[in-house]
């Protein structure tokens, strides 16, 4: 059976999890506990030299990068995955690709940064977050959310138009991330709130809640990380991110 | 005729330019002078609210993001573009997508950072970058080059195997970027040098050199940037980027 190596604290893991479960694609969930540093184990390194999640193992074929995994699943299960998830039409396909490309160094990067600063900066850097750093991070996040609304969503129900696609799944999990530190990216954005609710409905509300449970209960994550046997090893790696 | 809005000092613009030219895809080259800040003009903003290039305009259809444009061209010209450029096979397609996804926050980000820290940073921030910051950027670039060699290229002729694909084009233009400031990412990496030689041969050596001329002849960049009417916009965006 296909294996998905996941930690639901990670947005790209959530998008793959949500898509596979919503489309009833069978897989074995293999936990990789990021806060415990399991991605740095020898075992996991043998699966993926990049040491990131998600990873898919389909027979002997190992694949990294959530957007590549999503496209693989769409193509492999084309018989049962409706076209609107990743349309075959030239222009619609281009619009999905455009979003999936843009989001890497925009929405994803900026939501992650806000989350990581609030969750980890203090215990990793042994000091308070510099105000300017946090302000810039929040401003970048705001700009990305503005672009999501003005360029990608506009007045449409979903990014591609009337129907949900992988672009919406990949987008929504990123905006959910800062919630893990009590930061609501949706606040004051009724269009995005309405869109999120449509996405939840298409995927299944219970499934969506399930996927985000670990994130919502992660207020003790910094403590867990600090207490983990790997913290001494992980600290310098995490510090690099904040420099 | 299809329009491509480009500045060849930008790696993703070079990738699109090289591919379109090598495949004989007809287009009108619309120059957007990045250093002069033309991407921040209200005219260009109407074309692309994100204010970045490359942008493709095919009739009434406007598309941003180089990897989306490349995939669009492959699909549109499928009759004359060999399958190996972006293979239809499930696993090969996945490998191309895996590379195109990974490179955003890895090879592309790190090669660009080295280039921007030397060229843009002193002008925007008003002082030279700290040696420590430059060393960290060079180390990140080195790690990405290691992964390119160990994970993506391995002992193959090209990233996907025996034949060139869009992945190789997208990769090579990024490693060329730091050469614009005299940093040779290929130095001490005979495998990468050989691979670059093969990529140049497939695309056409004269075309490759043509595409990289503007990058190699960068001079007077700080003065030109400072005198740009859009200098304040540069400052705003890049101060957040460099923080």
XYZ file of C-alpha atoms in Angstrom:
486
model
C 0.000 0.000 0.000
C 1.203 3.528 -0.725
C 2.884 5.180 2.271
C 2.668 8.863 3.156
C 5.266 10.127 5.617
C 3.555 13.006 7.412
C 3.405 15.270 10.407
C 0.117 17.157 10.452
C 1.847 20.118 12.116
C 3.240 20.794 8.643
C 0.984 22.576 6.120
C 2.215 20.704 3.032
C 1.576 17.441 4.908
C -1.956 18.578 5.626
C -2.694 19.367 1.983
C -1.574 15.891 0.864
C -3.462 14.248 3.767
C -6.647 16.213 3.084
C -6.586 15.494 -0.648
C -5.867 11.772 -0.300
C -8.499 11.297 2.392
C -11.148 13.425 0.660
C -10.629 11.523 -2.593
C -10.513 8.208 -0.704
C -7.075 7.322 -1.978
C -5.791 4.478 0.203
C -2.542 5.046 2.058
C -0.646 4.076 5.189
C 0.024 7.071 7.468
C 3.649 6.989 8.630
C 4.256 9.500 11.401
C 7.405 11.628 11.300
C 7.415 13.663 14.515
C 9.067 16.952 13.554
C 9.171 18.438 17.064
C 10.992 15.299 18.221
C 13.461 15.658 15.334
C 12.566 12.371 13.660
C 13.312 13.876 10.245
C 16.997 13.782 11.261
C 17.029 10.051 12.048
C 19.171 7.747 9.936
C 16.037 5.787 8.985
C 14.278 8.802 7.584
C 17.431 9.987 5.843
C 17.437 6.694 3.953
C 13.947 7.482 2.693
C 14.703 11.095 1.804
C 18.104 12.761 1.808
C 16.342 16.171 1.950
C 14.886 15.262 5.372
C 11.589 17.027 4.900
C 7.960 15.971 4.891
C 5.715 15.036 3.190
C 7.259 12.057 1.403
C 5.295 9.522 -0.655
C 6.446 5.936 -1.165
C 4.435 4.099 -3.840
C 5.981 0.685 -4.203
C 9.628 1.508 -4.729
C 8.933 4.980 -6.100
C 9.757 7.663 -3.551
C 8.584 11.220 -4.155
C 9.052 14.458 -2.193
C 7.450 17.918 -2.557
C 3.727 18.182 -1.744
C 2.727 19.788 -5.051
C 4.493 17.004 -6.966
C 2.784 14.376 -4.780
C -0.632 15.980 -5.338
C -0.120 16.016 -9.118
C 1.089 12.401 -9.014
C -2.054 11.337 -7.146
C -4.297 13.232 -9.574
C -2.586 11.578 -12.536
C -2.443 8.080 -11.030
C -6.068 8.140 -9.921
C -7.341 10.059 -12.950
C -10.131 7.537 -13.317
C -11.688 8.589 -10.030
C -10.391 12.133 -9.443
C -12.642 14.679 -11.143
C -11.036 17.024 -13.662
C -11.674 20.200 -11.636
C -9.058 19.214 -9.035
C -6.305 19.796 -11.634
C -7.977 20.636 -14.948
C -6.618 19.312 -18.217
C -7.639 22.460 -20.107
C -4.643 24.592 -21.187
C -5.623 27.857 -19.462
C -7.146 26.335 -16.326
C -4.108 24.079 -15.895
C -1.897 27.152 -16.261
C -3.830 28.972 -13.510
C -3.331 26.101 -11.055
C 0.350 25.896 -11.937
C 0.652 29.651 -11.517
C -0.773 29.485 -7.988
C 1.216 26.421 -6.940
C 4.408 28.128 -8.134
C 3.733 31.582 -6.627
C 2.812 30.278 -3.183
C 6.244 28.794 -2.335
C 8.013 32.090 -1.633
C 4.890 34.061 -0.907
C 1.928 32.764 1.098
C 3.683 29.618 2.295
C 6.916 31.338 3.243
C 5.181 34.224 5.016
C 2.615 32.183 6.983
C 5.351 29.777 8.059
C 7.607 32.595 9.159
C 4.963 34.153 11.389
C 4.232 30.744 12.914
C 7.876 29.829 13.489
C 8.772 33.234 14.937
C 5.922 33.082 17.425
C 6.324 29.400 18.254
C 10.071 28.933 18.322
C 12.108 32.149 18.255
C 12.334 32.555 22.009
C 13.463 29.048 22.870
C 15.805 28.753 19.912
C 17.435 32.197 20.061
C 17.171 32.638 23.863
C 15.765 36.125 23.435
C 12.588 38.009 22.582
C 11.624 38.435 18.931
C 12.937 41.815 17.717
C 9.915 44.031 17.066
C 11.086 44.981 13.559
C 11.483 41.319 12.587
C 7.938 40.498 13.681
C 6.523 43.627 12.056
C 8.174 42.792 8.722
C 6.937 39.193 8.934
C 3.366 40.284 9.615
C 3.530 42.881 6.830
C 4.781 40.259 4.355
C 1.956 37.938 5.410
C -0.549 40.732 4.905
C 0.800 41.437 1.401
C 0.517 37.754 0.472
C -3.056 37.575 1.736
C -3.865 40.718 -0.250
C -2.466 39.100 -3.401
C -4.363 35.875 -2.720
C -7.565 37.910 -2.572
C -6.831 40.368 -5.407
C -4.988 38.230 -7.930
C -5.916 34.603 -7.311
C -9.366 34.541 -5.731
C -10.910 37.840 -6.876
C -14.714 37.471 -6.807
C -14.742 33.733 -7.493
C -15.887 30.915 -5.193
C -12.541 29.128 -5.622
C -9.149 30.016 -7.116
C -9.963 28.462 -10.499
C -13.597 29.550 -10.575
C -16.682 27.631 -9.606
C -15.013 24.456 -8.443
C -12.384 23.543 -5.881
C -8.925 22.485 -7.044
C -5.630 21.472 -5.438
C -4.719 25.187 -5.403
C -7.386 25.920 -2.770
C -6.227 23.028 -0.562
C -2.586 24.102 -0.787
C -3.582 27.691 0.037
C -5.917 27.115 2.949
C -3.573 24.923 5.007
C -0.942 27.674 4.946
C -3.269 30.366 6.305
C -4.319 27.954 9.054
C -0.733 27.605 10.268
C -0.350 30.796 12.323
C -3.474 29.748 14.274
C -1.125 27.369 16.074
C 0.259 30.443 17.813
C -3.021 32.287 18.159
C -2.599 34.454 15.054
C -5.699 34.653 12.853
C -4.774 35.432 9.253
C -8.442 35.430 8.282
C -9.366 38.223 10.688
C -10.982 41.161 8.934
C -11.142 39.277 5.638
C -14.731 38.112 5.108
C -14.025 37.001 1.530
C -11.303 34.633 2.740
C -13.456 33.368 5.610
C -16.263 32.554 3.168
C -13.763 30.840 0.844
C -12.277 28.809 3.683
C -15.747 27.626 4.633
C -16.452 26.550 1.053
C -13.167 24.643 0.978
C -13.970 22.965 4.318
C -17.361 21.938 2.980
C -15.893 20.411 -0.215
C -13.244 18.472 1.692
C -15.514 17.550 4.595
C -15.716 19.605 7.771
C -14.863 16.716 10.088
C -11.864 15.761 7.976
C -10.661 19.373 7.941
C -10.961 19.637 11.744
C -9.166 16.300 12.136
C -6.311 17.427 9.916
C -5.861 20.596 11.990
C -6.270 19.060 15.451
C -2.563 18.676 16.204
C -1.887 22.265 15.089
C -4.658 23.709 17.240
C -3.385 21.849 20.299
C 0.228 22.839 19.762
C 0.574 25.531 22.420
C 2.925 23.223 24.299
C 5.020 22.589 21.197
C 7.942 24.832 22.219
C 8.148 23.067 25.586
C 7.917 19.658 23.915
C 10.712 20.607 21.554
C 12.894 21.920 24.357
C 12.374 18.753 26.381
C 13.028 16.432 23.461
C 16.310 14.570 23.594
C 17.224 16.108 20.242
C 16.970 19.751 21.179
C 20.706 20.283 21.436
C 21.076 18.978 17.869
C 18.053 20.806 16.502
C 18.834 24.210 18.022
C 21.668 25.230 15.635
C 19.620 24.054 12.645
C 16.634 26.114 13.766
C 18.829 29.116 14.574
C 19.936 29.223 10.941
C 16.355 29.840 9.950
C 16.131 32.933 12.127
C 19.382 34.530 10.976
C 1.710 37.125 -31.527
C 2.437 35.872 -28.028
C 4.320 38.409 -25.890
C 6.941 37.582 -23.284
C 7.761 40.342 -20.811
C 11.388 39.744 -19.848
C 14.643 41.098 -18.495
C 17.465 38.664 -19.133
C 19.256 39.572 -15.907
C 16.497 37.548 -14.225
C 17.024 33.748 -14.134
C 13.363 32.747 -14.565
C 13.192 35.098 -17.576
C 16.223 33.350 -19.061
C 14.644 29.928 -18.567
C 11.529 30.958 -20.500
C 13.565 32.793 -23.169
C 15.931 29.849 -23.697
C 13.114 27.323 -23.945
C 10.976 29.362 -26.345
C 13.934 30.201 -28.580
C 15.401 26.685 -28.567
C 12.028 25.191 -29.504
C 11.398 27.795 -32.195
C 8.267 29.105 -30.440
C 7.427 32.521 -31.925
C 7.128 35.437 -29.500
C 7.569 39.180 -29.213
C 10.247 40.152 -26.663
C 8.899 42.941 -24.456
C 11.707 44.380 -22.381
C 10.981 45.242 -18.738
C 14.040 47.007 -17.301
C 14.242 45.727 -13.729
C 17.043 47.981 -12.517
C 15.154 51.025 -13.806
C 12.143 49.784 -11.834
C 9.818 49.377 -14.818
C 8.128 46.463 -13.044
C 6.731 48.996 -10.556
C 5.107 51.195 -13.192
C 1.322 51.433 -13.173
C 1.322 50.156 -16.769
C 3.101 46.972 -15.839
C 0.955 46.665 -12.731
C -2.062 46.333 -14.976
C -0.405 43.406 -16.686
C 0.734 41.788 -13.456
C -0.299 43.102 -10.056
C 2.578 41.085 -8.501
C 5.072 43.357 -10.341
C 7.390 40.515 -11.315
C 8.645 38.914 -14.497
C 8.509 36.841 -16.593
C 4.937 37.419 -17.771
C 3.387 35.810 -20.849
C 0.510 37.367 -22.779
C -1.078 34.993 -25.286
C -4.004 36.803 -26.864
C -6.297 37.716 -23.968
C -4.613 35.263 -21.604
C -1.953 36.662 -19.248
C 0.192 34.283 -17.167
C 2.927 34.817 -14.570
C 5.405 32.380 -12.925
C 8.126 30.919 -15.163
C 7.389 27.265 -14.360
C 3.695 27.794 -15.206
C 4.677 29.531 -18.467
C 7.061 26.708 -19.398
C 4.383 24.085 -18.754
C 1.860 26.152 -20.754
C 4.238 26.327 -23.735
C 4.902 22.587 -23.559
C 1.179 21.839 -23.519
C 0.236 24.391 -26.191
C 2.985 23.306 -28.571
C 2.747 19.608 -27.699
C 2.741 18.764 -31.385
C 6.279 20.045 -31.853
C 7.830 19.855 -28.370
C 9.467 16.464 -27.724
C 7.963 14.535 -24.796
C 11.273 14.518 -22.903
C 10.986 18.257 -22.132
C 8.128 17.535 -19.700
C 7.333 13.822 -19.951
C 3.798 12.512 -19.826
C 4.835 9.310 -18.011
C 3.609 9.218 -14.381
C 6.976 8.842 -12.651
C 8.992 11.007 -15.032
C 6.385 13.787 -14.805
C 6.568 13.507 -11.020
C 10.364 13.863 -11.060
C 10.137 17.013 -13.193
C 7.500 18.464 -10.847
C 9.571 17.490 -7.813
C 12.546 19.469 -9.102
C 10.508 22.481 -10.221
C 8.873 22.618 -6.776
C 12.021 22.090 -4.680
C 14.088 24.706 -6.484
C 11.945 27.722 -5.438
C 13.154 27.908 -1.823
C 16.381 26.069 -2.417
C 18.640 26.536 -5.443
C 16.769 29.571 -6.777
C 16.453 31.312 -3.425
C 20.066 30.707 -2.427
C 21.752 31.610 -5.718
C 19.593 34.757 -5.960
C 20.401 35.760 -2.405
C 24.149 35.611 -3.042
C 23.657 37.786 -6.118
C 21.315 40.275 -4.447
C 23.430 40.640 -1.304
C 26.303 41.874 -3.450
C 24.364 43.999 -5.916
C 21.175 45.306 -4.332
C 21.842 45.155 -0.595
C 24.426 47.950 -0.321
C 22.287 50.317 -2.405
C 19.006 49.552 -0.605
C 20.333 49.305 2.941
C 23.063 51.942 2.659
C 25.875 49.730 3.959
C 27.764 46.621 2.886
C 26.422 43.248 3.885
C 28.081 41.677 6.926
C 30.642 39.021 6.057
C 28.777 36.633 8.355
C 25.576 37.111 6.337
C 27.387 36.572 3.036
C 29.092 33.442 4.402
C 25.736 32.033 5.497
C 24.281 32.729 2.041
C 27.244 31.044 0.332
C 26.893 28.037 2.634
C 23.177 27.725 1.767
C 24.050 27.913 -1.924
C 26.649 25.173 -1.419
C 24.088 22.929 0.319
C 21.644 23.409 -2.551
C 24.332 22.585 -5.119
C 25.169 19.452 -3.113
C 21.514 18.386 -3.211
C 21.289 19.143 -6.933
C 24.213 16.784 -7.480
C 23.311 14.085 -4.944
C 19.544 13.954 -5.209
C 18.515 15.326 -8.586
C 21.369 14.743 -11.013
C 23.213 11.801 -9.419
C 25.121 10.039 -12.219
C 22.663 10.808 -14.970
C 23.185 12.927 -18.044
C 20.297 15.207 -17.146
C 17.953 15.520 -14.176
C 15.370 13.146 -15.662
C 17.885 10.742 -17.177
C 19.200 10.561 -20.707
C 17.389 13.548 -22.100
C 17.135 17.221 -21.266
C 13.929 18.580 -19.720
C 12.630 21.935 -18.464
C 14.105 21.007 -15.064
C 17.655 21.315 -16.420
C 16.916 24.708 -18.009
C 15.343 26.059 -14.827
C 18.311 24.779 -12.795
C 21.170 25.981 -14.945
C 20.050 29.623 -15.207
C 20.009 29.894 -11.396
C 23.576 28.683 -10.973
C 24.675 31.148 -13.649
C 23.291 34.098 -11.664
C 26.093 34.541 -9.088
C 28.571 34.597 -11.994
C 27.201 38.091 -12.594
C 29.140 39.090 -9.467
C 32.047 36.759 -10.023
C 30.907 33.879 -7.772
C 31.330 30.602 -9.639
C 28.967 27.967 -8.256
C 30.385 25.440 -10.709
C 33.927 25.740 -9.332
C 35.222 22.450 -8.007
C 32.175 20.581 -9.330
C 33.227 18.720 -12.488
C 29.911 16.830 -12.655
C 27.979 20.101 -12.784
C 30.370 21.610 -15.304
C 29.896 18.590 -17.575
C 26.127 18.781 -17.117
C 26.106 22.487 -17.960
C 28.103 21.679 -21.113
C 25.453 19.175 -22.156
C 22.601 21.605 -21.415
C 24.324 24.336 -23.459
C 24.760 21.911 -26.350
C 21.087 20.872 -26.318
C 19.856 24.482 -26.182
C 22.488 25.863 -28.524
C 25.745 27.394 -27.305
C 25.279 30.730 -29.076
C 21.739 31.044 -27.735
C 22.913 30.226 -24.198
C 25.688 32.821 -24.333
C 23.273 35.375 -25.822
C 20.810 34.814 -23.007
C 23.535 35.414 -20.405
C 25.163 38.455 -22.000
C 23.252 41.070 -19.981
C 24.098 39.263 -16.734
C 27.795 39.066 -17.585
C 27.971 42.728 -18.542
C 26.398 44.200 -15.424
C 28.066 47.464 -14.597
C 26.840 50.717 -13.209
C 24.051 48.826 -11.465
C 24.181 50.802 -8.179
C 24.091 54.169 -9.953
C 21.288 53.126 -12.268
C 19.278 51.749 -9.359
C 19.728 54.856 -7.209
C 18.625 57.115 -10.024
C 15.517 55.063 -10.779
C 12.270 56.948 -10.287
C 10.991 53.862 -8.469
C 13.841 53.707 -5.968
C 11.500 54.146 -2.979
C 9.465 51.107 -4.081
C 12.652 49.068 -4.374
C 13.644 50.139 -0.871
C 10.296 49.204 0.610
C 10.169 45.740 -0.920
C 13.766 44.798 -0.438
C 14.126 46.071 3.110
C 11.496 43.492 4.037
C 13.295 40.883 1.939
C 16.693 41.542 3.492
C 15.393 41.612 7.052
